[in-house]
Amino acid sequence: MFRKQPNHTAYIEGWTLYAEQLGKDVGFYKDPLSDYGRLSSELFRACRLVVDTGVHYKKWTRQQMIDFMREHSALDEPDIQAEADRYIAIPAQALAYKMGQLKILELRELAKQELGDRFDIKAFHDMILNAGTLPLNILDARIENWIKEQKVAA
């Protein structure tokens, strides 16, 4: 059934954030200034987690959301207003981005620990991408099975 519904935001946007981080992982950013844009985006995504949770769990007002984003992000006022309205209208959607990235990072770390020197980042990425968009629990099972297969093949 999930294959007929191709929009798994946590997978799609999680991969996007993960891929953005790969530049840092491979050393493209030689100093903090060259990494500024990525860091600013990372801070904004962390703000999303706080603001979405604040409004839907802690019952923050729209103004509390706006104040938090003003203080903790580099967004301009029109974007802050639009983002606040988006999070109010679509509960938890903003969380999916970061949660997807964190899941992929968690799976990569698991694969590294389990496979040691046999860990192949390209093969790992192929396993993440080759099945198409998946719910995170299915992706988790897919990578765990791949790890088991790699251990048997060694």
PDB file of C-alpha atoms in Angstrom:
ATOM      1  CA  MET A   1       0.000   0.000   0.000  1.00  0.00           C
ATOM      2  CA  PHE A   2       2.757   2.508   0.890  1.00  0.00           C
ATOM      3  CA  ARG A   3       4.289   2.099  -2.590  1.00  0.00           C
ATOM      4  CA  LYS A   4       1.104   3.589  -4.076  1.00  0.00           C
ATOM      5  CA  GLN A   5       1.521   6.694  -1.910  1.00  0.00           C
ATOM      6  CA  PRO A   6       4.877   8.120  -3.015  1.00  0.00           C
ATOM      7  CA  ASN A   7       4.974  11.114  -0.684  1.00  0.00           C
ATOM      8  CA  HIS A   8       6.858  10.070   2.419  1.00  0.00           C
ATOM      9  CA  THR A   9       8.050  13.464   3.615  1.00  0.00           C
ATOM     10  CA  ALA A  10      10.409  12.138   6.292  1.00  0.00           C
ATOM     11  CA  TYR A  11      12.237  10.013   3.708  1.00  0.00           C
ATOM     12  CA  ILE A  12      12.312  12.606   0.923  1.00  0.00           C
ATOM     13  CA  GLU A  13      13.207  15.642   2.998  1.00  0.00           C
ATOM     14  CA  GLY A  14      15.321  13.601   5.395  1.00  0.00           C
ATOM     15  CA  TRP A  15      17.495  12.501   2.482  1.00  0.00           C
ATOM     16  CA  THR A  16      17.714  16.115   1.326  1.00  0.00           C
ATOM     17  CA  LEU A  17      19.001  17.308   4.697  1.00  0.00           C
ATOM     18  CA  TYR A  18      21.324  14.309   4.946  1.00  0.00           C
ATOM     19  CA  ALA A  19      22.753  15.085   1.490  1.00  0.00           C
ATOM     20  CA  GLU A  20      23.291  18.726   2.475  1.00  0.00           C
ATOM     21  CA  GLN A  21      25.382  17.521   5.402  1.00  0.00           C
ATOM     22  CA  LEU A  22      27.561  15.307   3.191  1.00  0.00           C
ATOM     23  CA  GLY A  23      29.443  18.394   2.008  1.00  0.00           C
ATOM     24  CA  LYS A  24      30.632  18.957   5.543  1.00  0.00           C
ATOM     25  CA  ASP A  25      31.331  15.256   6.073  1.00  0.00           C
ATOM     26  CA  VAL A  26      33.704  15.132   3.093  1.00  0.00           C
ATOM     27  CA  GLY A  27      35.434  18.416   3.945  1.00  0.00           C
ATOM     28  CA  PHE A  28      34.034  20.857   1.391  1.00  0.00           C
ATOM     29  CA  TYR A  29      33.753  23.580   4.012  1.00  0.00           C
ATOM     30  CA  LYS A  30      37.247  24.614   5.002  1.00  0.00           C
ATOM     31  CA  ASP A  31      36.280  27.241   7.572  1.00  0.00           C
ATOM     32  CA  PRO A  32      33.196  28.426   9.483  1.00  0.00           C
ATOM     33  CA  LEU A  33      32.492  31.245   7.011  1.00  0.00           C
ATOM     34  CA  SER A  34      32.239  28.870   4.046  1.00  0.00           C
ATOM     35  CA  ASP A  35      29.893  26.694   6.121  1.00  0.00           C
ATOM     36  CA  TYR A  36      27.691  29.608   7.213  1.00  0.00           C
ATOM     37  CA  GLY A  37      24.770  28.960   4.856  1.00  0.00           C
ATOM     38  CA  ARG A  38      24.528  25.308   5.826  1.00  0.00           C
ATOM     39  CA  LEU A  39      24.752  26.174   9.514  1.00  0.00           C
ATOM     40  CA  SER A  40      22.061  28.837   9.171  1.00  0.00           C
ATOM     41  CA  SER A  41      19.768  26.314   7.483  1.00  0.00           C
ATOM     42  CA  GLU A  42      20.552  23.752  10.169  1.00  0.00           C
ATOM     43  CA  LEU A  43      19.588  26.257  12.856  1.00  0.00           C
ATOM     44  CA  PHE A  44      16.322  27.015  11.057  1.00  0.00           C
ATOM     45  CA  ARG A  45      15.469  23.305  10.905  1.00  0.00           C
ATOM     46  CA  ALA A  46      16.135  22.964  14.619  1.00  0.00           C
ATOM     47  CA  CYS A  47      13.815  25.942  15.220  1.00  0.00           C
ATOM     48  CA  ARG A  48      11.108  24.086  13.325  1.00  0.00           C
ATOM     49  CA  LEU A  49      11.248  21.244  15.843  1.00  0.00           C
ATOM     50  CA  VAL A  50      10.822  23.642  18.741  1.00  0.00           C
ATOM     51  CA  VAL A  51       8.117  25.789  17.170  1.00  0.00           C
ATOM     52  CA  ASP A  52       5.972  22.942  15.831  1.00  0.00           C
ATOM     53  CA  THR A  53       6.131  21.180  19.185  1.00  0.00           C
ATOM     54  CA  GLY A  54       5.521  24.474  20.975  1.00  0.00           C
ATOM     55  CA  VAL A  55       2.340  25.305  19.106  1.00  0.00           C
ATOM     56  CA  HIS A  56       0.814  21.828  18.993  1.00  0.00           C
ATOM     57  CA  TYR A  57       1.900  20.364  22.318  1.00  0.00           C
ATOM     58  CA  LYS A  58       2.631  23.298  24.583  1.00  0.00           C
ATOM     59  CA  LYS A  59      -0.186  25.407  23.113  1.00  0.00           C
ATOM     60  CA  TRP A  60       2.045  28.334  22.142  1.00  0.00           C
ATOM     61  CA  THR A  61       0.396  31.294  20.510  1.00  0.00           C
ATOM     62  CA  ARG A  62       1.293  32.395  17.009  1.00  0.00           C
ATOM     63  CA  GLN A  63       3.153  35.325  18.558  1.00  0.00           C
ATOM     64  CA  GLN A  64       5.274  33.005  20.719  1.00  0.00           C
ATOM     65  CA  MET A  65       6.221  31.094  17.583  1.00  0.00           C
ATOM     66  CA  ILE A  66       7.165  34.291  15.779  1.00  0.00           C
ATOM     67  CA  ASP A  67       9.184  35.586  18.730  1.00  0.00           C
ATOM     68  CA  PHE A  68      11.113  32.319  18.974  1.00  0.00           C
ATOM     69  CA  MET A  69      11.955  32.280  15.265  1.00  0.00           C
ATOM     70  CA  ARG A  70      12.992  35.941  15.358  1.00  0.00           C
ATOM     71  CA  GLU A  71      15.396  35.211  18.185  1.00  0.00           C
ATOM     72  CA  HIS A  72      16.787  31.913  16.911  1.00  0.00           C
ATOM     73  CA  SER A  73      16.832  32.022  13.105  1.00  0.00           C
ATOM     74  CA  ALA A  74      18.095  34.218  10.285  1.00  0.00           C
ATOM     75  CA  LEU A  75      14.696  34.360   8.561  1.00  0.00           C
ATOM     76  CA  ASP A  76      13.220  37.702   7.615  1.00  0.00           C
ATOM     77  CA  GLU A  77       9.857  38.837   8.952  1.00  0.00           C
ATOM     78  CA  PRO A  78       7.670  37.794   5.985  1.00  0.00           C
ATOM     79  CA  ASP A  79       9.192  34.297   6.024  1.00  0.00           C
ATOM     80  CA  ILE A  80       8.757  34.007   9.783  1.00  0.00           C
ATOM     81  CA  GLN A  81       5.072  34.926   9.470  1.00  0.00           C
ATOM     82  CA  ALA A  82       4.560  32.438   6.624  1.00  0.00           C
ATOM     83  CA  GLU A  83       6.384  29.653   8.460  1.00  0.00           C
ATOM     84  CA  ALA A  84       4.335  30.221  11.618  1.00  0.00           C
ATOM     85  CA  ASP A  85       1.115  29.950   9.630  1.00  0.00           C
ATOM     86  CA  ARG A  86       2.373  26.815   7.894  1.00  0.00           C
ATOM     87  CA  TYR A  87       3.179  25.044  11.162  1.00  0.00           C
ATOM     88  CA  ILE A  88      -0.193  25.985  12.606  1.00  0.00           C
ATOM     89  CA  ALA A  89      -2.001  24.626   9.549  1.00  0.00           C
ATOM     90  CA  ILE A  90      -0.011  21.399   9.070  1.00  0.00           C
ATOM     91  CA  PRO A  91       0.844  19.799  12.432  1.00  0.00           C
ATOM     92  CA  ALA A  92       4.082  17.780  12.576  1.00  0.00           C
ATOM     93  CA  GLN A  93       4.895  18.158   8.870  1.00  0.00           C
ATOM     94  CA  ALA A  94       7.903  20.354   9.651  1.00  0.00           C
ATOM     95  CA  LEU A  95       9.200  17.717  12.074  1.00  0.00           C
ATOM     96  CA  ALA A  96       9.467  15.151   9.295  1.00  0.00           C
ATOM     97  CA  TYR A  97      12.460  16.853   7.669  1.00  0.00           C
ATOM     98  CA  LYS A  98      14.782  16.636  10.639  1.00  0.00           C
ATOM     99  CA  MET A  99      13.408  13.307  11.849  1.00  0.00           C
ATOM    100  CA  GLY A 100      14.172  11.774   8.458  1.00  0.00           C
ATOM    101  CA  GLN A 101      17.710  13.131   8.484  1.00  0.00           C
ATOM    102  CA  LEU A 102      18.302  11.871  12.013  1.00  0.00           C
ATOM    103  CA  LYS A 103      17.004   8.406  11.086  1.00  0.00           C
ATOM    104  CA  ILE A 104      19.360   8.162   8.101  1.00  0.00           C
ATOM    105  CA  LEU A 105      22.288   9.301  10.261  1.00  0.00           C
ATOM    106  CA  GLU A 106      21.295   6.750  12.908  1.00  0.00           C
ATOM    107  CA  LEU A 107      21.182   3.979  10.296  1.00  0.00           C
ATOM    108  CA  ARG A 108      24.553   5.029   8.867  1.00  0.00           C
ATOM    109  CA  GLU A 109      26.111   4.921  12.325  1.00  0.00           C
ATOM    110  CA  LEU A 110      24.552   1.506  12.979  1.00  0.00           C
ATOM    111  CA  ALA A 111      25.917   0.183   9.685  1.00  0.00           C
ATOM    112  CA  LYS A 112      29.389   1.582  10.457  1.00  0.00           C
ATOM    113  CA  GLN A 113      29.407  -0.005  13.909  1.00  0.00           C
ATOM    114  CA  GLU A 114      28.113  -3.363  12.713  1.00  0.00           C
ATOM    115  CA  LEU A 115      30.230  -3.624   9.556  1.00  0.00           C
ATOM    116  CA  GLY A 116      33.412  -1.901  10.684  1.00  0.00           C
ATOM    117  CA  ASP A 117      35.989  -1.803   7.869  1.00  0.00           C
ATOM    118  CA  ARG A 118      33.497  -3.475   5.517  1.00  0.00           C
ATOM    119  CA  PHE A 119      31.186  -0.464   5.660  1.00  0.00           C
ATOM    120  CA  ASP A 120      30.843   1.038   2.169  1.00  0.00           C
ATOM    121  CA  ILE A 121      29.222   4.477   2.127  1.00  0.00           C
ATOM    122  CA  LYS A 122      28.258   4.179  -1.552  1.00  0.00           C
ATOM    123  CA  ALA A 123      26.570   0.817  -0.981  1.00  0.00           C
ATOM    124  CA  PHE A 124      24.788   2.284   2.047  1.00  0.00           C
ATOM    125  CA  HIS A 125      23.519   5.208  -0.029  1.00  0.00           C
ATOM    126  CA  ASP A 126      22.402   2.802  -2.757  1.00  0.00           C
ATOM    127  CA  MET A 127      20.365   0.873  -0.183  1.00  0.00           C
ATOM    128  CA  ILE A 128      18.775   4.074   1.069  1.00  0.00           C
ATOM    129  CA  LEU A 129      17.840   5.273  -2.423  1.00  0.00           C
ATOM    130  CA  ASN A 130      17.271   2.211  -4.618  1.00  0.00           C
ATOM    131  CA  ALA A 131      13.877   1.215  -3.227  1.00  0.00           C
ATOM    132  CA  GLY A 132      12.426   4.677  -3.680  1.00  0.00           C
ATOM    133  CA  THR A 133      10.550   6.645  -1.075  1.00  0.00           C
ATOM    134  CA  LEU A 134       9.732   4.566   2.001  1.00  0.00           C
ATOM    135  CA  PRO A 135       8.211   5.050   5.442  1.00  0.00           C
ATOM    136  CA  LEU A 136      11.036   5.285   7.983  1.00  0.00           C
ATOM    137  CA  ASN A 137      10.136   2.034   9.727  1.00  0.00           C
ATOM    138  CA  ILE A 138      10.421   0.171   6.409  1.00  0.00           C
ATOM    139  CA  LEU A 139      13.715   1.929   5.633  1.00  0.00           C
ATOM    140  CA  ASP A 140      14.964   0.911   9.069  1.00  0.00           C
ATOM    141  CA  ALA A 141      14.119  -2.756   8.418  1.00  0.00           C
ATOM    142  CA  ARG A 142      15.658  -2.568   4.926  1.00  0.00           C
ATOM    143  CA  ILE A 143      18.987  -1.290   6.256  1.00  0.00           C
ATOM    144  CA  GLU A 144      19.020  -3.777   9.135  1.00  0.00           C
ATOM    145  CA  ASN A 145      18.478  -6.617   6.641  1.00  0.00           C
ATOM    146  CA  TRP A 146      21.223  -5.226   4.406  1.00  0.00           C
ATOM    147  CA  ILE A 147      23.613  -5.154   7.372  1.00  0.00           C
ATOM    148  CA  LYS A 148      22.820  -8.815   8.109  1.00  0.00           C
ATOM    149  CA  GLU A 149      23.406  -9.730   4.454  1.00  0.00           C
ATOM    150  CA  GLN A 150      26.749  -7.913   4.457  1.00  0.00           C
ATOM    151  CA  LYS A 151      27.849  -9.777   7.568  1.00  0.00           C
ATOM    152  CA  VAL A 152      26.947 -13.146   6.036  1.00  0.00           C
ATOM    153  CA  ALA A 153      28.715 -12.281   2.768  1.00  0.00           C
ATOM    154  CA  ALA A 154      31.952 -11.388   4.562  1.00  0.00           C
TER     155      ALA A 154
END
